[in-house]
């Protein structure tokens, strides 16, 4: 077990950013729900605990609280924002609600450097986002910094190694935030900072072996980075006990099935079964245009097809998936956090009980770039690892509105042109994701002497580091012009191309 910092999640939109910053400092961190039992925490033997921020008020009835015994574990604790208020109120301090919300940048004046502000300048610009504030310190605590609006912007009980920050050191807008977190990790928790993805690989392999034993696993291989890395990792752990199943759901990109078969042959030695189910998916989706309904139908049909494959395979105990951390947090709602359920990702959320399969999700704690590093450590090549993400529901969420064979054909052909031009111009590798979207909108055009009345294709290209936020990419005019010309001239059924210039948030990357 590597040296571990536990981040207890109280529903902040920044929880995953805290975990990420810690891992960037080469310290293993794991996010757990706020009410994790003490016995589970103890088993992980953490050398520090961070209490995240959160949308609730500690004064509210039913406010999320950790088990009080965490304050008797003799482990350093850092409370951030709601985490500070929680720690202070649970240890005898007082929090008062305020009509005024401190939001955005503030000037922090450090009163006492102590260990947390070691080697930092006396004043910093920091990022705040809170309503309630601490009005009275608990016994044994001191204020160590203040802002214009708060006398208790930072507090500590150095004897117990309890620290609290009212601002968010994990966000980029907080000056020296990284140093503050590093002081907690290295000076206070005494982390050694030598964790890397190799450690994770070895640890994950042991965990998979322990969990699976001599049982059998099936994995839904999509050919994307996540499921390929999951397959390679699980194969490394349990070899031929793993069977991969590739479902052709009829919502794949041009020639995708053949590409996946080739990839499997070349990089993931093991057993692959291909289920041809395009007809069934299209039948179930007929006439459905609501995005959430489409997602649910695709997810359910996927599970049904799997169920059938599993029965053909005889005794199987586990279903493995390449679910990543952003899939988990965007799909599991935390009470009081409206941002937490955005889209229902079909690959998360559990299986019907009758399938009697347990989930095996070895990448559940990782971010995309960490998965790529893991893939490198497992020997996968760059052309597999640098593939853009492709959503589980596939082109089903890229044909806006109802899906039929003609819409899919138009989208596939347009998308292949866009991707080909991006690869040729080397832009593909600078982007997080790029694809075409089929719009259920027809517009008039003129080709030769003929009037056309065809559909519109939207190009989507974004930069991002983890899909939590994304910016539209500023592709060169020349490239856009070429892609547009080629699509309109070569794809029958499309006569207009538009470019999507929306960022996430407030838009999402996919259109549905
Ligand atoms: P959004 O559209 O929510 O997408 O900004 C964020 C990232 O997630 C991908 N995505 C999915 N991935 N199953 C997946 O495995 C899904 O149901 C799903 N929906 C969206 C999306 O392509 C982007 O990379």
Coordinates of C-alpha atoms and ligand atoms in Angstrom, one line a residue:
X1 CA 0.0 0.0 0.0
X2 CA 1.6 3.3 -1.0
X3 CA 1.6 6.3 1.4
X4 CA -1.9 7.6 1.1
X5 CA -3.7 10.9 1.6
X6 CA -7.5 10.4 1.9
X7 CA -9.7 13.2 0.5
X8 CA -13.1 13.0 2.1
X9 CA -15.7 14.3 -0.3
X10 CA -18.4 16.6 0.9
X11 CA -19.6 17.4 -2.7
X12 CA -17.4 20.2 -3.8
X13 CA -16.9 20.7 -7.5
X14 CA -13.1 20.9 -6.6
X15 CA -12.8 17.6 -4.8
X16 CA -11.2 15.9 -7.8
X17 CA -8.9 18.8 -8.3
X18 CA -7.6 18.4 -4.8
X19 CA -6.9 14.7 -5.4
X20 CA -5.2 15.6 -8.7
X21 CA -2.9 18.2 -7.1
X22 CA -1.8 15.7 -4.5
X23 CA -1.0 13.1 -7.1
X24 CA 0.9 15.7 -9.2
X25 CA 3.1 16.1 -6.1
X26 CA 3.8 12.3 -6.4
X27 CA 1.7 11.4 -3.4
X28 CA -1.1 8.8 -3.8
X29 CA -4.5 10.2 -3.0
X30 CA -7.9 8.5 -2.8
X31 CA -11.3 10.2 -2.7
X32 CA -13.8 8.6 -0.4
X33 CA -17.4 9.6 0.6
X34 CA -17.6 11.9 3.6
X35 CA -19.2 9.2 5.8
X36 CA -16.7 6.5 5.2
X37 CA -16.5 4.3 8.3
X38 CA -13.5 4.7 10.5
X39 CA -12.6 1.0 10.1
X40 CA -12.3 1.5 6.3
X41 CA -10.1 4.6 6.8
X42 CA -7.9 2.8 9.3
X43 CA -7.4 -0.1 6.9
X44 CA -6.0 2.3 4.3
X45 CA -3.6 3.6 6.9
X46 CA -3.6 7.2 5.5
X47 CA -0.8 9.6 6.5
X48 CA -3.1 12.6 6.1
X49 CA -6.7 13.5 5.6
X50 CA -8.2 16.4 3.6
X51 CA -11.8 17.4 4.2
X52 CA -13.1 18.9 0.9
X53 CA -15.4 21.9 0.5
X54 CA -19.0 21.3 -0.3
X55 CA -22.3 23.1 -1.1
X56 CA -24.0 22.5 2.2
X57 CA -24.0 24.7 5.3
X58 CA -22.7 23.1 8.5
X59 CA -25.6 24.8 10.3
X60 CA -28.2 22.9 8.2
X61 CA -30.0 19.9 9.6
X62 CA -28.6 16.8 8.1
X63 CA -25.4 18.6 6.9
X64 CA -22.9 15.9 5.8
X65 CA -20.4 15.2 8.6
X66 CA -17.5 12.7 8.9
X67 CA -17.4 10.2 11.8
X68 CA -16.3 12.3 14.8
X69 CA -13.7 9.7 15.6
X70 CA -11.5 10.9 12.7
X71 CA -10.3 13.7 15.0
X72 CA -8.9 11.0 17.4
X73 CA -6.9 9.1 14.8
X74 CA -3.7 11.1 15.4
X75 CA -3.4 11.9 11.7
X76 CA -2.9 15.4 10.3
X77 CA -6.1 16.9 8.9
X78 CA -6.5 19.7 6.5
X79 CA -10.1 21.2 6.2
X80 CA -10.8 23.3 3.1
X81 CA -13.7 25.8 3.1
X82 CA -16.7 23.7 4.2
X83 CA -14.0 21.3 5.6
X84 CA -12.6 24.1 7.8
X85 CA -16.1 25.0 9.1
X86 CA -16.9 21.4 9.8
X87 CA -13.7 20.7 11.7
X88 CA -14.1 23.9 13.7
X89 CA -17.8 23.3 14.5
X90 CA -17.3 19.6 15.4
X91 CA -14.4 20.6 17.7
X92 CA -16.3 23.3 19.7
X93 CA -16.0 26.4 17.6
X94 CA -18.8 28.5 16.2
X95 CA -19.9 29.0 12.6
X96 CA -22.4 31.7 11.7
X97 CA -24.4 32.1 8.5
X98 CA -23.9 35.2 6.6
X99 CA -26.0 37.2 4.2
X100 CA -22.8 38.0 2.4
X101 CA -21.1 35.5 0.2
X102 CA -17.4 35.8 -0.1
X103 CA -16.8 34.7 -3.7
X104 CA -13.8 35.2 -6.0
X105 CA -10.4 36.7 -5.4
X106 CA -9.4 38.0 -1.9
X107 CA -6.3 39.3 -0.3
X108 CA -4.9 36.9 2.3
X109 CA -2.6 38.4 5.0
X110 CA -0.6 35.8 6.8
X111 CA -0.4 36.3 10.6
X112 CA 1.7 33.3 11.5
X113 CA 3.6 31.3 9.0
X114 CA 3.8 28.0 10.9
X115 CA 4.3 24.9 8.9
X116 CA 1.5 25.4 6.4
X117 CA 2.7 28.8 5.1
X118 CA 6.4 28.0 5.4
X119 CA 8.6 29.9 2.9
X120 CA 5.6 31.9 1.6
X121 CA 5.3 35.7 1.2
X122 CA 3.3 37.6 3.9
X123 CA 0.4 38.3 1.6
X124 CA -1.3 36.3 -1.2
X125 CA -4.2 36.5 -3.6
X126 CA -6.5 33.6 -3.0
X127 CA -9.8 32.2 -4.3
X128 CA -12.8 32.1 -2.0
X129 CA -16.3 30.6 -2.4
X130 CA -18.3 30.4 0.8
X131 CA -21.3 31.8 2.5
X132 CA -21.0 30.8 6.2
X133 CA -17.9 31.7 8.2
X134 CA -16.2 30.8 11.4
X135 CA -17.0 33.3 14.2
X136 CA -15.3 31.6 17.1
X137 CA -12.3 29.4 17.2
X138 CA -12.4 26.0 18.9
X139 CA -10.2 25.4 21.9
X140 CA -6.5 24.9 21.1
X141 CA -6.8 26.7 17.7
X142 CA -5.2 29.9 16.5
X143 CA -6.0 32.1 13.5
X144 CA -3.0 32.1 11.1
X145 CA -4.2 34.3 8.3
X146 CA -7.1 36.7 7.5
X147 CA -8.8 38.3 4.5
X148 CA -10.7 41.5 4.3
X149 CA -13.9 39.7 5.2
X150 CA -12.7 37.0 7.5
X151 CA -10.6 37.0 10.6
X152 CA -10.3 33.2 10.3
X153 CA -9.1 32.6 6.7
X154 CA -6.7 30.0 8.1
X155 CA -6.6 28.3 11.4
X156 CA -4.5 25.7 13.1
X157 CA -4.0 23.5 16.1
X158 CA -0.4 22.7 15.5
X159 CA -0.2 20.3 18.5
X160 CA -2.9 18.1 17.0
X161 CA -1.8 18.8 13.4
X162 CA -5.2 20.1 12.4
X163 CA -5.3 22.9 9.8
X164 CA -8.1 24.7 8.1
X165 CA -8.2 27.0 5.1
X166 CA -11.3 29.1 4.3
X167 CA -10.1 29.6 0.7
X168 CA -9.3 27.0 -2.0
X169 CA -5.6 26.3 -2.4
X170 CA -6.3 23.7 -5.1
X171 CA -7.6 26.1 -7.7
X172 CA -5.3 27.8 -10.1
X173 CA -6.5 31.3 -9.1
X174 CA -5.0 30.9 -5.6
X175 CA -1.5 32.2 -5.6
X176 CA 1.0 29.7 -4.1
X177 CA -1.8 27.2 -3.6
X178 CA 0.4 24.4 -4.7
X179 CA 3.1 25.4 -2.2
X180 CA 0.5 25.5 0.6
X181 CA -0.7 22.0 -0.3
X182 CA 2.8 20.8 -0.6
X183 CA 3.6 22.1 2.8
X184 CA 0.7 20.1 4.2
X185 CA 2.0 17.0 2.3
X186 CA 5.7 17.1 2.9
X187 CA 6.2 19.2 6.0
X188 CA 3.2 18.3 8.0
X189 CA 2.3 14.7 6.8
X190 CA 6.0 13.9 6.0
X191 CA 5.1 12.3 2.6
X192 CA 8.1 11.0 0.7
X193 CA 6.7 12.1 -2.7
X194 CA 7.9 9.1 -4.7
X195 CA 4.6 7.7 -5.8
X196 CA 4.2 7.2 -9.6
X197 CA 2.1 5.3 -12.0
X198 CA 4.4 2.2 -11.9
X199 CA 3.5 1.9 -8.2
X200 CA -0.2 2.2 -9.2
X201 CA 0.3 -0.6 -11.8
X202 CA 1.8 -3.0 -9.3
X203 CA -0.8 -2.1 -6.7
X204 CA -3.7 -2.4 -9.1
X205 CA -2.4 -5.8 -10.4
X206 CA -2.3 -7.2 -6.9
X207 CA -5.8 -5.8 -6.1
X208 CA -7.2 -7.4 -9.3
X209 CA -5.6 -10.7 -8.4
X210 CA -6.9 -10.6 -4.9
X211 CA -10.5 -9.6 -6.0
X212 CA -10.8 -12.0 -8.9
X213 CA -9.0 -15.1 -7.6
X214 CA -9.5 -17.9 -10.0
X215 CA -12.8 -16.6 -11.3
X216 CA -13.6 -15.4 -14.9
X217 CA -13.9 -11.8 -16.1
X218 CA -15.4 -10.3 -19.2
X219 CA -14.6 -6.8 -20.4
X220 CA -16.5 -4.6 -22.8
X221 CA -13.7 -3.5 -25.1
X222 CA -14.5 -0.4 -27.2
X223 CA -11.1 0.1 -28.6
X224 CA -10.8 3.4 -26.9
X225 CA -8.0 4.3 -24.5
X226 CA -9.9 3.5 -21.3
X227 CA -11.1 0.0 -22.1
X228 CA -7.8 -0.9 -23.9
X229 CA -5.8 0.1 -20.9
X230 CA -8.2 -1.7 -18.6
X231 CA -7.9 -4.8 -20.7
X232 CA -4.1 -4.7 -20.8
X233 CA -3.9 -4.2 -17.0
X234 CA -6.4 -7.0 -16.2
X235 CA -4.8 -9.3 -18.7
X236 CA -1.4 -8.6 -17.0
X237 CA -3.0 -9.6 -13.7
X238 CA -5.1 -12.7 -14.6
X239 CA -4.2 -13.7 -18.2
X240 CA -6.6 -16.0 -19.9
X241 CA -9.2 -15.7 -17.2
X242 CA -10.2 -12.5 -19.1
X243 CA -12.4 -12.5 -22.2
X244 CA -13.0 -9.3 -24.0
X245 CA -16.3 -8.6 -25.7
X246 CA -16.6 -6.0 -28.4
X247 CA -20.2 -5.0 -29.1
X248 CA -20.8 -3.6 -32.5
X249 CA -23.9 -1.5 -31.6
X250 CA -24.3 0.0 -35.1
X251 CA -23.3 3.4 -33.6
X252 CA -19.6 3.1 -34.4
X253 CA -17.4 5.2 -36.6
X254 CA -16.3 4.3 -40.2
X255 CA -14.4 1.0 -40.2
X256 CA -14.2 1.0 -36.5
X257 CA -15.0 -2.7 -36.0
X258 CA -12.0 -3.8 -38.1
X259 CA -9.7 -1.3 -36.4
X260 CA -10.6 -2.6 -33.0
X261 CA -10.0 -6.2 -34.1
X262 CA -6.6 -5.2 -35.4
X263 CA -5.7 -3.3 -32.3
X264 CA -6.6 -6.3 -30.1
X265 CA -4.5 -8.6 -32.2
X266 CA -1.5 -6.3 -32.1
X267 CA -1.6 -5.1 -28.5
X268 CA -3.8 -7.0 -26.1
X269 CA -3.1 -10.7 -26.4
X270 CA -6.1 -12.7 -25.1
X271 CA -9.6 -13.7 -26.1
X272 CA -11.9 -11.4 -28.1
X273 CA -15.5 -12.0 -29.0
X274 CA -17.3 -9.7 -31.3
X275 CA -21.1 -9.3 -30.8
X276 CA -22.9 -8.0 -33.9
X277 CA -25.9 -6.1 -32.5
X278 CA -26.4 -3.1 -34.7
X279 CA -29.8 -4.2 -35.8
X280 CA -31.1 -4.6 -32.3
X281 CA -29.8 -1.2 -31.1
X282 CA -31.4 0.6 -34.1
X283 CA -34.7 -1.2 -33.6
X284 CA -34.8 -0.2 -29.9
X285 CA -33.9 3.4 -30.8
X286 CA -36.4 3.8 -33.6
X287 CA -38.3 7.1 -33.3
X288 CA -36.6 8.1 -30.0
X289 CA -35.2 11.6 -30.0
X290 CA -34.8 12.6 -26.3
X291 CA -31.1 12.4 -25.4
X292 CA -31.6 10.9 -21.9
X293 CA -34.0 8.3 -23.3
X294 CA -31.6 7.4 -26.0
X295 CA -28.7 7.0 -23.5
X296 CA -30.9 4.8 -21.3
X297 CA -32.0 2.6 -24.2
X298 CA -28.4 2.3 -25.5
X299 CA -27.2 1.4 -22.0
X300 CA -29.9 -1.1 -21.5
X301 CA -29.5 -2.8 -24.9
X302 CA -25.7 -2.9 -24.2
X303 CA -26.3 -4.8 -21.0
X304 CA -28.8 -7.2 -22.7
X305 CA -26.3 -8.0 -25.4
X306 CA -23.7 -8.6 -22.7
X307 CA -26.0 -10.8 -20.8
X308 CA -26.5 -13.0 -23.8
X309 CA -22.7 -13.2 -24.4
X310 CA -22.1 -14.0 -20.8
X311 CA -24.6 -16.9 -20.9
X312 CA -22.8 -18.2 -24.0
X313 CA -19.5 -18.1 -22.1
X314 CA -20.7 -20.2 -19.2
X315 CA -19.6 -19.3 -15.7
X316 CA -18.4 -15.7 -15.5
X317 CA -18.2 -13.6 -12.3
X318 CA -17.0 -10.2 -13.1
X319 CA -17.7 -7.5 -15.7
X320 CA -14.7 -5.2 -16.1
X321 CA -15.1 -1.7 -17.4
X322 CA -12.7 1.2 -18.1
X323 CA -14.7 3.7 -16.1
X324 CA -12.7 6.8 -15.1
X325 CA -12.9 9.2 -12.3
X326 CA -14.7 11.9 -14.3
X327 CA -17.4 9.4 -15.4
X328 CA -17.9 8.5 -11.7
X329 CA -18.2 12.0 -10.3
X330 CA -20.4 13.3 -13.1
X331 CA -22.8 10.3 -12.7
X332 CA -23.0 9.9 -9.0
X333 CA -25.1 12.7 -7.5
X334 CA -24.1 14.1 -4.2
X335 CA -27.0 15.7 -2.3
X336 CA -27.1 19.4 -2.6
X337 CA -24.7 19.6 -5.6
X338 CA -26.8 20.4 -8.7
X339 CA -23.7 20.0 -10.9
X340 CA -23.2 16.4 -10.1
X341 CA -25.7 14.8 -12.4
X342 CA -25.2 16.1 -15.8
X343 CA -25.6 13.2 -18.1
X344 CA -26.2 9.6 -17.4
X345 CA -23.1 7.7 -18.6
X346 CA -24.2 4.3 -19.8
X347 CA -21.1 2.6 -18.5
X348 CA -21.7 3.5 -14.8
X349 CA -24.5 2.8 -12.6
X350 CA -24.6 -0.9 -11.9
X351 CA -25.9 -4.0 -13.5
X352 CA -29.2 -5.8 -13.2
X353 CA -29.1 -8.1 -10.2
X354 CA -30.1 -11.1 -12.2
X355 CA -26.8 -10.9 -14.1
X356 CA -25.0 -11.8 -11.0
X357 CA -21.8 -10.1 -12.2
X358 CA -19.7 -7.9 -9.9
X359 CA -18.1 -4.8 -11.4
X360 CA -14.3 -4.6 -11.8
X361 CA -13.3 -1.1 -12.5
X362 CA -9.5 -0.8 -12.0
X363 CA -9.3 2.7 -13.5
X364 CA -12.1 4.2 -11.4
X365 CA -9.7 6.5 -9.5
X366 CA -7.7 7.8 -12.4
X367 CA -7.9 10.8 -14.7
X368 CA -7.4 10.4 -18.5
X369 CA -3.8 11.6 -18.5
X370 CA -3.0 9.1 -15.7
X371 CA -4.6 6.3 -17.7
X372 CA -2.4 7.2 -20.7
X373 CA 0.7 7.0 -18.5
X374 CA -0.5 3.7 -17.2
X375 CA -1.0 2.4 -20.8
X376 CA 2.6 3.5 -21.5
X377 CA 3.8 1.6 -18.5
X378 CA 1.9 -1.5 -19.8
X379 CA 3.5 -1.1 -23.3
X380 CA 0.6 0.1 -25.3
X381 CA 1.6 2.3 -28.3
X382 CA 1.0 6.0 -28.8
X383 CA -1.6 5.5 -31.6
X384 CA -3.8 3.6 -29.2
X385 CA -3.1 5.9 -26.2
X386 CA -3.6 9.2 -28.1
X387 CA -6.9 8.2 -29.6
X388 CA -9.6 10.7 -28.7
X389 CA -12.2 9.5 -26.2
X390 CA -15.4 8.1 -27.7
X391 CA -18.5 8.0 -25.6
X392 CA -20.1 4.6 -24.7
X393 CA -23.3 5.6 -26.6
X394 CA -21.2 6.3 -29.6
X395 CA -22.7 8.1 -32.6
X396 CA -26.1 7.7 -30.8
X397 CA -25.4 10.9 -29.0
X398 CA -23.9 12.6 -32.0
X399 CA -26.9 12.2 -34.3
X400 CA -29.0 14.9 -32.6
X401 CA -32.7 13.8 -32.6
X402 CA -33.8 10.4 -33.8
X403 CA -31.4 8.0 -35.3
X404 CA -31.6 6.1 -38.6
X405 CA -29.3 4.4 -41.0
X406 CA -29.1 7.3 -43.4
X407 CA -28.3 9.9 -40.6
X408 CA -25.6 7.5 -39.3
X409 CA -24.1 7.1 -42.8
X410 CA -23.9 10.9 -43.4
X411 CA -22.3 11.4 -39.9
X412 CA -19.8 8.6 -40.4
X413 CA -18.6 9.8 -43.7
X414 CA -18.3 13.4 -42.5
X415 CA -16.6 12.4 -39.3
X416 CA -14.0 10.3 -41.2
X417 CA -13.1 13.3 -43.4
X418 CA -12.7 15.6 -40.4
X419 CA -10.5 13.2 -38.5
X420 CA -8.4 12.4 -41.6
X421 CA -7.7 16.1 -42.1
X422 CA -6.9 16.7 -38.4
X423 CA -4.4 13.8 -38.5
X424 CA -2.8 15.0 -41.8
X425 CA -2.4 18.5 -40.3
X426 CA -1.2 17.1 -37.0
X427 CA -3.9 19.0 -35.2
X428 CA -5.4 15.7 -34.0
X429 CA -2.8 15.3 -31.3
X430 CA -3.2 18.8 -29.9
X431 CA -6.9 18.2 -29.3
X432 CA -8.7 16.4 -26.5
X433 CA -11.5 15.4 -28.8
X434 CA -12.8 16.2 -32.3
X435 CA -15.8 14.9 -34.1
X436 CA -18.8 15.7 -36.3
X437 CA -22.4 16.1 -35.1
X438 CA -25.4 15.4 -37.3
X439 CA -28.0 18.1 -36.9
X440 CA -31.7 17.4 -37.5
X441 CA -31.9 20.6 -39.4
X442 CA -32.1 20.9 -43.2
X443 CA -31.0 23.9 -45.1
X444 CA -31.1 25.0 -48.7
X445 CA -28.0 25.0 -50.8
X446 CA -27.1 25.1 -54.5
X447 CA -24.8 22.6 -56.2
X448 CA -24.1 23.1 -59.9
X449 CA -27.5 24.4 -61.1
X450 CA -29.4 22.4 -58.6
X451 CA -31.1 23.4 -55.4
X452 CA -30.3 21.1 -52.5
X453 CA -32.2 20.7 -49.2
X454 CA -29.9 18.6 -47.0
X455 CA -28.7 18.3 -43.4
X456 CA -26.2 20.4 -41.4
X457 CA -23.0 18.9 -40.0
X458 CA -21.4 20.6 -37.0
X459 CA -17.7 20.3 -36.3
X460 CA -16.7 20.0 -32.7
X461 CA -13.0 20.3 -31.6
X462 CA -12.0 21.0 -28.0
X463 CA -8.9 21.2 -25.9
X464 CA -9.1 19.9 -22.3
X465 CA -7.0 18.1 -19.8
X466 CA -9.6 16.0 -18.1
X467 CA -13.0 16.7 -19.8
X468 CA -14.2 18.5 -16.7
X469 CA -13.7 21.8 -18.5
X470 CA -13.0 22.3 -22.2
X471 CA -12.3 25.1 -24.6
X472 CA -13.3 25.1 -28.3
X473 CA -10.2 24.8 -30.4
X474 CA -9.1 27.7 -32.6
X475 CA -8.5 25.6 -35.7
X476 CA -6.8 27.4 -38.6
X477 CA -9.2 28.9 -41.3
X478 CA -7.5 26.9 -44.0
X479 CA -8.1 23.6 -42.3
X480 CA -11.7 24.4 -41.6
X481 CA -12.2 25.5 -45.2
X482 CA -10.8 22.3 -46.5
X483 CA -12.9 20.1 -44.1
X484 CA -16.0 22.0 -45.0
X485 CA -15.4 21.8 -48.8
X486 CA -14.7 18.1 -48.6
X487 CA -17.7 17.2 -46.5
X488 CA -20.1 19.2 -48.7
X489 CA -18.6 17.8 -51.9
X490 CA -18.0 14.2 -50.8
X491 CA -20.9 13.4 -48.4
X492 CA -24.3 12.9 -50.0
X493 CA -26.9 14.3 -47.6
X494 CA -24.9 17.2 -46.1
X495 CA -24.8 20.6 -47.7
X496 CA -23.8 22.9 -44.8
X497 CA -21.0 22.7 -42.2
X498 CA -20.9 24.9 -39.1
X499 CA -18.2 25.1 -36.3
X500 CA -19.2 24.8 -32.7
X501 CA -17.6 27.6 -30.6
X502 CA -19.0 26.7 -27.2
X503 CA -16.9 25.9 -24.1
X504 CA -17.6 23.6 -21.2
X505 CA -19.1 24.9 -19.0
X506 CA -21.7 26.1 -19.8
X507 CA -22.0 23.7 -22.7
X508 CA -20.8 20.0 -22.6
X509 CA -18.4 18.4 -25.0
X510 CA -21.0 16.1 -26.6
X511 CA -24.2 17.6 -27.9
X512 CA -26.4 15.1 -26.1
Ligands
LIG1 P1 -19.6 15.8 -21.8 O1 -20.4 15.7 -23.1 O2 -20.3 15.4 -20.6 O3 -18.4 14.7 -22.0 O4 -18.8 17.1 -21.6 C1 -17.3 14.6 -21.2 C2 -16.5 13.4 -21.7 O5 -17.2 12.2 -21.5 C3 -17.4 11.5 -22.7 N1 -18.7 10.9 -22.6 C4 -18.9 9.6 -22.3 N2 -18.0 8.6 -22.1 N3 -19.8 7.1 -21.7 C5 -18.5 7.4 -21.8 O6 -17.7 6.5 -21.7 C6 -20.8 8.1 -21.9 O7 -22.0 7.8 -21.8 C7 -20.3 9.4 -22.2 N4 -20.9 10.6 -22.5 C8 -19.9 11.5 -22.7 C9 -17.4 12.6 -23.8 O8 -17.1 12.1 -25.1 C10 -16.3 13.5 -23.2 O9 -15.0 13.0 -23.5

